[in-house]
PDB file of C-alpha atoms in Angstrom:
ATOM      1  CA  MET B  30       0.071  -0.288  -0.068  1.00 90.00           C
ATOM      2  CA  GLU B  31       2.816   2.534   1.022  1.00 91.00           C
ATOM      3  CA  ARG B  32       4.115   2.061  -2.778  1.00 95.00           C
ATOM      4  CA  VAL B  33       0.830   3.146  -3.943  1.00 96.00           C
ATOM      5  CA  ILE B  34       0.771   6.065  -1.901  1.00 96.00           C
ATOM      6  CA  CYS B  35       3.803   6.968  -2.720  1.00 97.00           C
ATOM      7  CA  LEU B  36       3.296   6.955  -6.690  1.00 96.00           C
ATOM      8  CA  GLY B  37       0.714   9.160  -5.842  1.00 97.00           C
ATOM      9  CA  ILE B  38       2.534  11.670  -3.849  1.00 97.00           C
ATOM     10  CA  GLY B  39       4.817  11.704  -6.888  1.00 97.00           C
ATOM     11  CA  TYR B  40       2.114  12.048  -9.749  1.00 97.00           C
ATOM     12  CA  LEU B  41       0.188  15.390  -7.566  1.00 97.00           C
ATOM     13  CA  PHE B  42       4.024  16.811  -7.485  1.00 97.00           C
ATOM     14  CA  GLY B  43       4.653  15.457 -11.230  1.00 96.00           C
ATOM     15  CA  ILE B  44       1.322  17.602 -12.999  1.00 95.00           C
ATOM     16  CA  PHE B  45       2.686  20.898 -12.086  1.00 93.00           C
ATOM     17  CA  GLN B  46       3.976  21.324 -15.084  1.00 92.00           C
ATOM     18  CA  THR B  47       6.352  23.968 -14.741  1.00 93.00           C
ATOM     19  CA  ALA B  48       6.370  24.535 -18.962  1.00 94.00           C
ATOM     20  CA  TYR B  49       3.330  24.954 -19.348  1.00 93.00           C
ATOM     21  CA  ILE B  50       2.582  27.252 -16.715  1.00 94.00           C
ATOM     22  CA  TYR B  51       5.372  29.830 -17.984  1.00 93.00           C
ATOM     23  CA  GLY B  52       4.424  29.192 -21.409  1.00 93.00           C
ATOM     24  CA  LYS B  53       0.714  30.044 -20.327  1.00 93.00           C
ATOM     25  CA  MET B  54       2.163  32.878 -18.145  1.00 93.00           C
ATOM     26  CA  ASN B  55       3.550  34.695 -21.882  1.00 91.00           C
ATOM     27  CA  GLY B  56       0.628  33.993 -23.271  1.00 92.00           C
ATOM     28  CA  ILE B  57       1.022  30.527 -25.271  1.00 93.00           C
ATOM     29  CA  ASP B  58       0.881  26.852 -24.817  1.00 91.00           C
ATOM     30  CA  ILE B  59       3.838  25.020 -25.034  1.00 92.00           C
ATOM     31  CA  ARG B  60       2.709  22.022 -26.552  1.00 91.00           C
ATOM     32  CA  GLU B  61       1.915  24.146 -29.817  1.00 91.00           C
ATOM     33  CA  TYR B  62       5.179  25.280 -30.644  1.00 90.00           C
ATOM     34  CA  GLY B  63       8.712  23.725 -31.187  1.00 84.00           C
ATOM     35  CA  SER B  64       8.658  20.061 -30.859  1.00 80.00           C
ATOM     36  CA  GLY B  65       4.977  20.226 -29.094  1.00 84.00           C
ATOM     37  CA  ASN B  66       6.605  18.815 -25.957  1.00 86.00           C
ATOM     38  CA  ALA B  67       5.677  20.616 -22.501  1.00 88.00           C
ATOM     39  CA  GLY B  68       9.539  20.262 -21.125  1.00 87.00           C
ATOM     40  CA  THR B  69      12.781  22.231 -20.749  1.00 88.00           C
ATOM     41  CA  THR B  70      14.316  21.587 -24.216  1.00 85.00           C
ATOM     42  CA  ASN B  71      11.468  22.700 -25.852  1.00 89.00           C
ATOM     43  CA  ALA B  72      11.469  25.752 -23.812  1.00 91.00           C
ATOM     44  CA  LEU B  73      14.653  26.522 -24.333  1.00 88.00           C
ATOM     45  CA  ARG B  74      14.041  26.528 -27.857  1.00 86.00           C
ATOM     46  CA  VAL B  75      10.687  28.458 -27.847  1.00 90.00           C
ATOM     47  CA  LEU B  76      10.894  31.240 -25.238  1.00 90.00           C
ATOM     48  CA  GLY B  77      14.878  31.311 -24.816  1.00 89.00           C
ATOM     49  CA  LYS B  78      17.808  30.559 -22.117  1.00 89.00           C
ATOM     50  CA  LYS B  79      16.029  31.873 -19.562  1.00 93.00           C
ATOM     51  CA  ALA B  80      12.454  30.231 -19.621  1.00 92.00           C
ATOM     52  CA  GLY B  81      14.869  26.901 -19.990  1.00 91.00           C
ATOM     53  CA  LEU B  82      17.062  27.605 -16.759  1.00 94.00           C
ATOM     54  CA  ILE B  83      13.350  27.990 -15.020  1.00 95.00           C
ATOM     55  CA  VAL B  84      11.654  25.120 -16.299  1.00 95.00           C
ATOM     56  CA  PHE B  85      14.408  22.659 -15.607  1.00 94.00           C
ATOM     57  CA  LEU B  86      14.612  23.614 -12.222  1.00 96.00           C
ATOM     58  CA  GLY B  87      10.907  23.916 -11.571  1.00 96.00           C
ATOM     59  CA  ASP B  88      11.039  19.949 -13.171  1.00 96.00           C
ATOM     60  CA  VAL B  89      13.610  19.067 -10.873  1.00 96.00           C
ATOM     61  CA  ALA B  90      12.672  20.602  -7.503  1.00 97.00           C
ATOM     62  CA  LYS B  91       8.876  19.100  -7.985  1.00 97.00           C
ATOM     63  CA  THR B  92      10.686  15.962  -8.252  1.00 97.00           C
ATOM     64  CA  VAL B  93      13.123  16.633  -4.895  1.00 97.00           C
ATOM     65  CA  LEU B  94      10.462  17.654  -3.054  1.00 98.00           C
ATOM     66  CA  ALA B  95       7.948  14.463  -3.608  1.00 97.00           C
ATOM     67  CA  VAL B  96      11.037  12.457  -2.476  1.00 97.00           C
ATOM     68  CA  LEU B  97      11.747  14.564   0.430  1.00 97.00           C
ATOM     69  CA  ALA B  98       8.162  14.284   1.582  1.00 97.00           C
ATOM     70  CA  VAL B  99       8.004  10.879   0.884  1.00 97.00           C
ATOM     71  CA  ARG B 100      11.139  10.275   3.659  1.00 95.00           C
ATOM     72  CA  LEU B 101       9.198  12.615   5.932  1.00 96.00           C
ATOM     73  CA  LEU B 102       6.143  10.566   6.003  1.00 94.00           C
ATOM     74  CA  PHE B 103       8.206   7.341   6.352  1.00 94.00           C
ATOM     75  CA  ALA B 104      10.782   7.629   8.143  1.00 90.00           C
ATOM     76  CA  GLY B 105       9.304   6.548  11.188  1.00 83.00           C
ATOM     77  CA  SER B 106       7.895   3.392   9.933  1.00 85.00           C
ATOM     78  CA  HIS B 107       9.604   2.148   6.756  1.00 85.00           C
ATOM     79  CA  GLY B 108      13.074   3.105   7.177  1.00 81.00           C
ATOM     80  CA  GLU B 109      15.196   0.238   6.349  1.00 87.00           C
ATOM     81  CA  MET B 110      13.456   0.737   2.634  1.00 92.00           C
ATOM     82  CA  LEU B 111      13.263   4.638   2.451  1.00 94.00           C
ATOM     83  CA  PRO B 112      15.630   5.091  -1.292  1.00 95.00           C
ATOM     84  CA  LEU B 113      12.984   2.082  -2.367  1.00 97.00           C
ATOM     85  CA  LEU B 114      10.094   4.627  -1.969  1.00 97.00           C
ATOM     86  CA  GLY B 115      11.829   8.061  -2.808  1.00 96.00           C
ATOM     87  CA  MET B 116      12.048   5.456  -6.437  1.00 97.00           C
ATOM     88  CA  TYR B 117       8.699   5.123  -6.286  1.00 97.00           C
ATOM     89  CA  ALA B 118       7.985   8.616  -5.706  1.00 98.00           C
ATOM     90  CA  GLY B 119      10.406   9.693  -8.071  1.00 97.00           C
ATOM     91  CA  ALA B 120       8.618   7.496 -11.005  1.00 97.00           C
ATOM     92  CA  GLY B 121       5.484   9.105  -9.800  1.00 97.00           C
ATOM     93  CA  THR B 122       5.897  12.397 -10.357  1.00 97.00           C
ATOM     94  CA  ILE B 123       7.745  11.555 -13.960  1.00 97.00           C
ATOM     95  CA  LEU B 124       4.604  10.028 -14.410  1.00 96.00           C
ATOM     96  CA  GLY B 125       2.468  12.937 -13.679  1.00 96.00           C
ATOM     97  CA  HIS B 126       5.060  15.168 -15.857  1.00 96.00           C
ATOM     98  CA  ASN B 127       5.013  13.012 -18.748  1.00 95.00           C
ATOM     99  CA  PHE B 128       1.066  12.097 -18.858  1.00 95.00           C
ATOM    100  CA  PRO B 129      -1.104  14.750 -16.729  1.00 95.00           C
ATOM    101  CA  ILE B 130      -4.139  14.037 -16.403  1.00 94.00           C
ATOM    102  CA  GLN B 131      -5.370  17.973 -16.355  1.00 91.00           C
ATOM    103  CA  LEU B 132      -3.639  18.323 -19.955  1.00 90.00           C
ATOM    104  CA  LYS B 133      -5.108  15.553 -21.129  1.00 90.00           C
ATOM    105  CA  PHE B 134      -1.892  13.223 -20.990  1.00 92.00           C
ATOM    106  CA  ARG B 135      -0.221  15.451 -22.753  1.00 90.00           C
ATOM    107  CA  GLY B 136       3.346  16.584 -20.814  1.00 90.00           C
ATOM    108  CA  GLY B 137       7.096  16.359 -21.547  1.00 90.00           C
ATOM    109  CA  LYS B 138       9.474  13.369 -21.193  1.00 92.00           C
ATOM    110  CA  GLY B 139      10.404  13.323 -17.925  1.00 91.00           C
ATOM    111  CA  ILE B 140      14.517  14.093 -17.735  1.00 93.00           C
ATOM    112  CA  ALA B 141      14.708  16.869 -16.175  1.00 94.00           C
ATOM    113  CA  CYS B 142      12.229  14.745 -13.508  1.00 96.00           C
ATOM    114  CA  THR B 143      14.645  12.468 -13.940  1.00 96.00           C
ATOM    115  CA  ALA B 144      17.878  14.688 -12.717  1.00 95.00           C
ATOM    116  CA  GLY B 145      16.029  15.782  -9.388  1.00 96.00           C
ATOM    117  CA  LEU B 146      15.124  11.973  -8.978  1.00 97.00           C
ATOM    118  CA  VAL B 147      18.754  11.301  -8.920  1.00 97.00           C
ATOM    119  CA  VAL B 148      20.139  14.445  -7.410  1.00 96.00           C
ATOM    120  CA  THR B 149      17.615  12.685  -4.715  1.00 96.00           C
ATOM    121  CA  LEU B 150      19.976   9.380  -5.133  1.00 96.00           C
ATOM    122  CA  GLY B 151      23.410  10.410  -3.437  1.00 94.00           C
ATOM    123  CA  PRO B 152      25.862  12.051  -4.800  1.00 96.00           C
ATOM    124  CA  ILE B 153      27.744   9.706  -6.532  1.00 96.00           C
ATOM    125  CA  VAL B 154      25.039   9.256  -9.060  1.00 96.00           C
ATOM    126  CA  THR B 155      24.176  12.770  -8.886  1.00 96.00           C
ATOM    127  CA  LEU B 156      28.266  12.851  -9.880  1.00 97.00           C
ATOM    128  CA  LEU B 157      27.986  10.314 -12.811  1.00 96.00           C
ATOM    129  CA  GLU B 158      25.132  11.504 -14.115  1.00 96.00           C
ATOM    130  CA  ALA B 159      25.688  14.417 -14.751  1.00 96.00           C
ATOM    131  CA  GLY B 160      28.918  13.920 -15.857  1.00 96.00           C
ATOM    132  CA  THR B 161      27.425  11.784 -18.622  1.00 95.00           C
ATOM    133  CA  PHE B 162      25.041  14.094 -19.585  1.00 95.00           C
ATOM    134  CA  LEU B 163      27.270  17.371 -19.956  1.00 94.00           C
ATOM    135  CA  LEU B 164      30.088  14.963 -21.510  1.00 95.00           C
ATOM    136  CA  SER B 165      27.846  13.596 -24.381  1.00 94.00           C
ATOM    137  CA  VAL B 166      25.507  17.261 -24.717  1.00 92.00           C
ATOM    138  CA  ILE B 167      28.798  19.048 -25.436  1.00 92.00           C
ATOM    139  CA  LEU B 168      30.853  16.289 -27.809  1.00 92.00           C
ATOM    140  CA  THR B 169      27.140  15.775 -29.783  1.00 90.00           C
ATOM    141  CA  ARG B 170      25.466  18.981 -28.849  1.00 90.00           C
ATOM    142  CA  TYR B 171      21.792  16.847 -29.153  1.00 91.00           C
ATOM    143  CA  VAL B 172      20.321  17.043 -25.865  1.00 90.00           C
ATOM    144  CA  SER B 173      18.462  13.474 -26.676  1.00 91.00           C
ATOM    145  CA  VAL B 174      21.811  11.719 -26.773  1.00 93.00           C
ATOM    146  CA  GLY B 175      22.575  12.954 -23.171  1.00 93.00           C
ATOM    147  CA  SER B 176      19.022  12.358 -22.546  1.00 94.00           C
ATOM    148  CA  ILE B 177      19.143   8.767 -23.587  1.00 95.00           C
ATOM    149  CA  LEU B 178      22.635   7.989 -22.180  1.00 95.00           C
ATOM    150  CA  VAL B 179      22.317   9.052 -18.467  1.00 95.00           C
ATOM    151  CA  VAL B 180      18.287   6.623 -17.732  1.00 96.00           C
ATOM    152  CA  LEU B 181      20.421   3.905 -19.267  1.00 96.00           C
ATOM    153  CA  GLU B 182      23.717   4.684 -17.263  1.00 96.00           C
ATOM    154  CA  LEU B 183      21.946   4.805 -14.154  1.00 96.00           C
ATOM    155  CA  ILE B 184      20.451   1.285 -14.207  1.00 97.00           C
ATOM    156  CA  GLY B 185      23.920   0.490 -13.772  1.00 96.00           C
ATOM    157  CA  VAL B 186      25.082   3.276 -11.475  1.00 96.00           C
ATOM    158  CA  LEU B 187      22.233   1.818  -8.689  1.00 97.00           C
ATOM    159  CA  ALA B 188      23.087  -1.741  -9.438  1.00 97.00           C
ATOM    160  CA  VAL B 189      26.744  -1.486  -8.810  1.00 96.00           C
ATOM    161  CA  LEU B 190      26.317   1.087  -5.562  1.00 97.00           C
ATOM    162  CA  GLY B 191      23.245  -1.066  -4.220  1.00 96.00           C
ATOM    163  CA  GLN B 192      24.758  -4.420  -4.299  1.00 95.00           C
ATOM    164  CA  ASN B 193      27.720  -2.459  -2.633  1.00 95.00           C
ATOM    165  CA  GLY B 194      25.275  -1.936  -0.204  1.00 93.00           C
ATOM    166  CA  TYR B 195      25.085   1.698  -0.983  1.00 94.00           C
ATOM    167  CA  TYR B 196      21.119   2.061   0.352  1.00 94.00           C
ATOM    168  CA  GLY B 197      21.324  -0.639   2.952  1.00 91.00           C
ATOM    169  CA  MET B 198      18.294  -2.379   1.595  1.00 94.00           C
ATOM    170  CA  SER B 199      17.684  -5.681   1.508  1.00 95.00           C
ATOM    171  CA  GLN B 200      18.804  -7.476  -1.846  1.00 96.00           C
ATOM    172  CA  ASN B 201      14.925  -8.062  -2.187  1.00 96.00           C
ATOM    173  CA  HIS B 202      14.209  -4.220  -1.947  1.00 96.00           C
ATOM    174  CA  LEU B 203      17.272  -4.140  -3.795  1.00 97.00           C
ATOM    175  CA  ASN B 204      15.840  -5.676  -6.816  1.00 96.00           C
ATOM    176  CA  GLU B 205      12.162  -3.658  -6.661  1.00 96.00           C
ATOM    177  CA  PHE B 206      14.874  -0.483  -7.175  1.00 97.00           C
ATOM    178  CA  TYR B 207      16.906  -1.604 -10.499  1.00 97.00           C
ATOM    179  CA  LEU B 208      13.481  -3.155 -11.906  1.00 97.00           C
ATOM    180  CA  ILE B 209      12.184   0.534 -11.283  1.00 97.00           C
ATOM    181  CA  SER B 210      15.379   2.238 -12.640  1.00 96.00           C
ATOM    182  CA  VAL B 211      15.036  -0.284 -16.244  1.00 97.00           C
ATOM    183  CA  VAL B 212      10.941   0.840 -16.004  1.00 96.00           C
ATOM    184  CA  LEU B 213      11.923   4.604 -16.050  1.00 96.00           C
ATOM    185  CA  ALA B 214      14.830   4.047 -18.749  1.00 96.00           C
ATOM    186  CA  CYS B 215      12.531   1.962 -20.696  1.00 96.00           C
ATOM    187  CA  MET B 216       9.780   4.776 -20.632  1.00 95.00           C
ATOM    188  CA  ALA B 217      12.515   7.343 -21.413  1.00 95.00           C
ATOM    189  CA  VAL B 218      13.780   5.943 -24.573  1.00 95.00           C
ATOM    190  CA  TYR B 219       9.876   5.291 -25.214  1.00 94.00           C
ATOM    191  CA  ARG B 220       9.531   9.344 -25.509  1.00 92.00           C
ATOM    192  CA  HIS B 221      12.628   9.655 -27.399  1.00 92.00           C
ATOM    193  CA  ARG B 222      11.337   7.594 -30.335  1.00 92.00           C
ATOM    194  CA  GLY B 223      11.433  10.152 -32.616  1.00 90.00           C
ATOM    195  CA  ASN B 224      14.666  12.044 -32.082  1.00 90.00           C
ATOM    196  CA  ILE B 225      15.861   8.239 -32.237  1.00 93.00           C
ATOM    197  CA  ARG B 226      14.775   7.917 -35.865  1.00 93.00           C
ATOM    198  CA  ARG B 227      15.872  11.413 -36.178  1.00 91.00           C
ATOM    199  CA  LEU B 228      19.497  10.861 -34.992  1.00 91.00           C
ATOM    200  CA  LEU B 229      19.499   8.201 -37.315  1.00 91.00           C
ATOM    201  CA  ASN B 230      18.478  10.069 -40.057  1.00 91.00           C
ATOM    202  CA  GLY B 231      20.846  13.126 -39.271  1.00 88.00           C
ATOM    203  CA  THR B 232      17.611  15.284 -39.177  1.00 86.00           C
ATOM    204  CA  GLU B 233      18.055  15.899 -35.231  1.00 87.00           C
ATOM    205  CA  SER B 234      18.106  19.655 -34.006  1.00 84.00           C
ATOM    206  CA  LYS B 235      20.937  20.659 -32.031  1.00 84.00           C
ATOM    207  CA  ILE B 236      21.076  22.397 -28.933  1.00 77.00           C
ATOM    208  CA  PHE B 237      20.738  26.155 -29.742  1.00 61.00           C
ATOM    209  CA  GLN B 238      19.428  25.752 -33.097  1.00 58.00           C
ATOM    210  CA  LYS B 239      16.399  26.576 -33.734  1.00 50.00           C
ATOM    211  CA  LYS B 240      14.797  24.579 -36.168  1.00 46.00           C
ATOM    212  CA  GLY B 241      13.250  20.902 -36.932  1.00 44.00           C
ATOM    213  CA  GLU B 242      11.790  19.519 -33.286  1.00 43.00           C
ATOM    214  CA  GLY B 243      13.131  19.233 -29.858  1.00 42.00           C
ATOM    215  CA  GLU B 244      13.972  16.855 -27.443  1.00 43.00           C
ATOM    216  CA  GLU B 245      13.156  17.337 -23.420  1.00 46.00           C
TER     217      GLU B 245
END
C-alpha cells in the first residue's frame, strides 16, 4: 500500500507542469510550438535560455520535493526501505510530468524530473550522471543523446552501488529498486523514439539550433 501512496504523491507533484505554466504566463501553450513537448528543451528553444533554466529547475525541484515528502512520511515506519519508496515517488513524479491528467496526458519526456530523482540518490550518482550528460551534449550537441545515455547509465550505477551496500536495503528491496530504474529507462527511451529516428536520419536538431523538433 505504501508503494501506491508514494506513486500517488509523486504523481500529484508531477502534474505541476512548469513548462506549460511558464508558457501560459507568456501567452502561449508550449505544446503548440516547437516539438509540442512540455519540457525543458522545448521551452529553451521556444522561449529562450531563461525559460529553459526556470523550467528545468522547476521540474527538478518537484521531484526532489516529492521524494522528501515521502521520506518524511515514512521515515518512522519504513526506514529500512526509504530509498525504494523514494524511487516510487520519483517514478510517480515522472509519470505525472509525462502524462498530466489535467492536460489530457500531454506532458514532457521526464528527463529533468529524472535529474531531480538522481539528486536524491546521492552525490556519487549525481556526479556520474551529470558528467555523462554534460560530456555527451558537449561532444554531440544533441540533448537527446545525453538524455538517453543518462537513463541507461543510471541502471548500471544503481546496481553497482546497491550491491556494494550503498543504499543499505535487503536484496529483495534492491531488486525492486533496480526494476524501477529499468522501467523508467524504457519509458524515457520510448518517449524519445522520435528523436532516435531523427538521429538515425541525421535530421535531429542540435542544442541552440532553432530548427526541427526538440527533445525534452
